[in-house]
């Protein structure tokens, strides 16, 4: 949650190691943190607008722990506590990348007359990580899928394992 991240941020800012960073590094880090917070907020709003079947941030956001993903891959238990199918379980490394990918899919959605869409692409960089179904095998990936509903809101958005 944002409150937990704010507490973590305060702890990092207070650390002696952080005090030794130069001003440019400190400013860049602060800007990245603000960008992440804005992206996470926008994703949460999208998820709420899309309704109860939408879960990109809840199940695939960068706040999801690797242990939760491993549990999903082995048992089907989702990070939000719902028993589902045993599937590959992945998360985005940065919520800003997820938001960018969703916006790409929404642009295509708008250009194609507003039909529901399944958008699969390669980001050209590592954007996600996770575990293969029924396995503890870990993998990073550059590929992702976005599924939008008939109104253009995300049903889900997750990295795809190769």
Coordinates of C-alpha atoms in Angstrom, one line a residue:
X1 CA 0.0 0.0 0.0
X2 CA 1.0 3.6 -0.4
X3 CA 1.1 4.1 3.4
X4 CA 3.6 1.2 3.8
X5 CA 5.7 2.6 1.0
X6 CA 5.7 6.1 2.6
X7 CA 7.0 4.6 5.9
X8 CA 9.6 2.6 4.0
X9 CA 10.6 5.8 2.1
X10 CA 11.0 7.7 5.4
X11 CA 13.2 4.9 6.8
X12 CA 15.4 5.0 3.7
X13 CA 15.6 8.8 3.8
X14 CA 16.8 8.7 7.4
X15 CA 19.5 6.1 6.7
X16 CA 23.1 7.2 6.8
X17 CA 23.8 5.5 3.4
X18 CA 21.2 7.7 1.7
X19 CA 22.7 10.9 3.1
X20 CA 25.9 10.2 1.2
X21 CA 24.1 10.3 -2.2
X22 CA 24.7 13.4 -4.3
X23 CA 22.0 15.9 -5.0
X24 CA 21.4 14.7 -8.6
X25 CA 20.9 11.1 -7.5
X26 CA 18.6 12.2 -4.7
X27 CA 16.5 14.4 -7.0
X28 CA 16.2 11.6 -9.6
X29 CA 15.2 9.1 -7.0
X30 CA 12.5 11.5 -5.6
X31 CA 11.1 12.0 -9.1
X32 CA 11.0 8.3 -9.8
X33 CA 9.2 7.8 -6.4
X34 CA 6.6 10.5 -7.3
X35 CA 6.1 8.9 -10.8
X36 CA 5.6 5.5 -9.2
X37 CA 3.1 6.9 -6.7
X38 CA 1.2 8.6 -9.5
X39 CA 1.1 5.5 -11.6
X40 CA 0.0 3.3 -8.7
X41 CA -2.8 5.7 -7.8
X42 CA -4.0 5.9 -11.5
X43 CA -3.9 2.1 -11.7
X44 CA -5.9 1.7 -8.4
X45 CA -8.6 4.2 -9.8
X46 CA -8.8 2.2 -13.1
X47 CA -9.2 -1.0 -11.1
X48 CA -12.0 0.4 -9.0
X49 CA -13.8 1.9 -12.1
X50 CA -13.6 -1.5 -13.9
X51 CA -15.3 -3.3 -11.0
X52 CA -14.8 -6.5 -9.0
X53 CA -13.5 -8.6 -11.9
X54 CA -10.6 -6.3 -12.5
X55 CA -7.3 -7.1 -10.8
X56 CA -4.2 -5.9 -12.5
X57 CA -2.7 -4.0 -9.6
X58 CA -4.2 -6.2 -6.9
X59 CA -2.7 -9.5 -8.3
X60 CA 0.1 -8.3 -10.6
X61 CA 1.4 -5.0 -9.2
X62 CA 5.0 -4.5 -8.0
X63 CA 3.8 -4.6 -4.4
X64 CA 2.9 -8.4 -4.7
X65 CA 5.6 -10.4 -2.9
X66 CA 7.5 -13.2 -4.7
X67 CA 6.3 -15.6 -2.0
X68 CA 2.7 -14.8 -2.9
X69 CA 3.5 -15.5 -6.6
X70 CA 5.1 -18.8 -5.7
X71 CA 2.0 -19.8 -3.6
X72 CA -0.2 -18.9 -6.6
X73 CA 1.9 -21.0 -9.0
X74 CA 1.9 -24.0 -6.6
X75 CA -1.6 -23.9 -5.1
X76 CA -3.8 -21.5 -7.1
X77 CA -4.2 -19.1 -4.1
X78 CA -4.2 -15.5 -5.4
X79 CA -2.4 -12.7 -3.6
X80 CA -5.8 -11.4 -2.5
X81 CA -6.8 -14.7 -1.0
X82 CA -9.0 -16.3 -3.7
X83 CA -8.5 -19.9 -4.6
X84 CA -8.2 -20.0 -8.4
X85 CA -6.5 -22.1 -11.0
X86 CA -2.9 -23.1 -10.7
X87 CA -1.2 -20.9 -13.4
X88 CA 2.0 -19.1 -14.1
X89 CA 2.1 -16.3 -11.5
X90 CA 3.8 -13.0 -12.4
X91 CA 4.1 -9.4 -11.2
X92 CA 5.4 -6.2 -12.8
X93 CA 8.7 -4.9 -11.5
X94 CA 7.4 -1.3 -11.7
X95 CA 3.8 -0.2 -11.7
X96 CA 4.8 2.7 -14.1
X97 CA 5.6 0.1 -16.7
X98 CA 2.2 -1.5 -16.2
X99 CA 0.4 1.8 -16.6
X100 CA 2.3 2.5 -19.8
X101 CA 1.4 -0.9 -21.2
X102 CA -2.3 -0.4 -20.3
X103 CA -2.3 3.0 -22.0
X104 CA -0.8 1.5 -25.1
X105 CA -3.6 -1.1 -25.2
X106 CA -6.2 1.7 -24.6
X107 CA -4.8 3.7 -27.5
X108 CA -5.3 0.7 -29.8
X109 CA -8.7 0.2 -28.3
X110 CA -9.7 3.8 -29.2
X111 CA -8.2 3.5 -32.7
X112 CA -10.1 0.3 -33.5
X113 CA -13.5 1.5 -32.6
X114 CA -13.8 0.4 -29.0
X115 CA -13.9 -3.3 -29.2
X116 CA -12.6 -5.3 -26.2
X117 CA -9.0 -6.2 -26.7
X118 CA -6.3 -8.6 -25.8
X119 CA -3.0 -6.9 -26.3
X120 CA 0.3 -8.9 -26.2
X121 CA 3.6 -7.2 -26.7
X122 CA 7.3 -7.2 -25.8
X123 CA 8.5 -4.2 -23.9
X124 CA 12.1 -4.6 -25.1
X125 CA 13.3 -4.7 -21.5
X126 CA 12.7 -6.8 -18.4
X127 CA 9.4 -5.7 -17.0
X128 CA 8.2 -8.6 -14.9
X129 CA 9.0 -11.7 -13.0
X130 CA 7.4 -14.8 -11.6
X131 CA 7.0 -18.5 -11.3
X132 CA 5.8 -21.2 -13.7
X133 CA 2.7 -23.2 -12.7
X134 CA 3.3 -26.2 -10.5
X135 CA 6.9 -25.2 -10.1
X136 CA 9.4 -23.1 -8.0
X137 CA 11.2 -22.2 -11.2
X138 CA 11.7 -18.4 -11.3
X139 CA 11.9 -16.3 -14.5
X140 CA 12.1 -12.7 -15.6
X141 CA 10.4 -11.5 -18.8
X142 CA 10.0 -8.6 -21.2
X143 CA 6.6 -9.8 -22.5
X144 CA 3.2 -8.8 -21.2
X145 CA -0.6 -9.1 -21.9
X146 CA -3.3 -6.5 -21.3
X147 CA -7.0 -7.5 -21.5
X148 CA -9.4 -4.6 -21.6
X149 CA -13.2 -4.8 -21.2
X150 CA -15.8 -3.5 -23.6
X151 CA -15.4 0.0 -22.0
X152 CA -11.6 0.1 -22.4
X153 CA -10.8 -0.5 -18.7
X154 CA -8.3 -3.2 -17.8
X155 CA -9.6 -6.6 -16.7
X156 CA -6.0 -7.7 -16.1
X157 CA -2.5 -6.8 -17.1
X158 CA 0.4 -9.2 -16.4
X159 CA 3.9 -10.2 -17.5
X160 CA 4.0 -13.4 -19.6
X161 CA 6.7 -16.0 -18.9
X162 CA 8.5 -17.3 -22.0

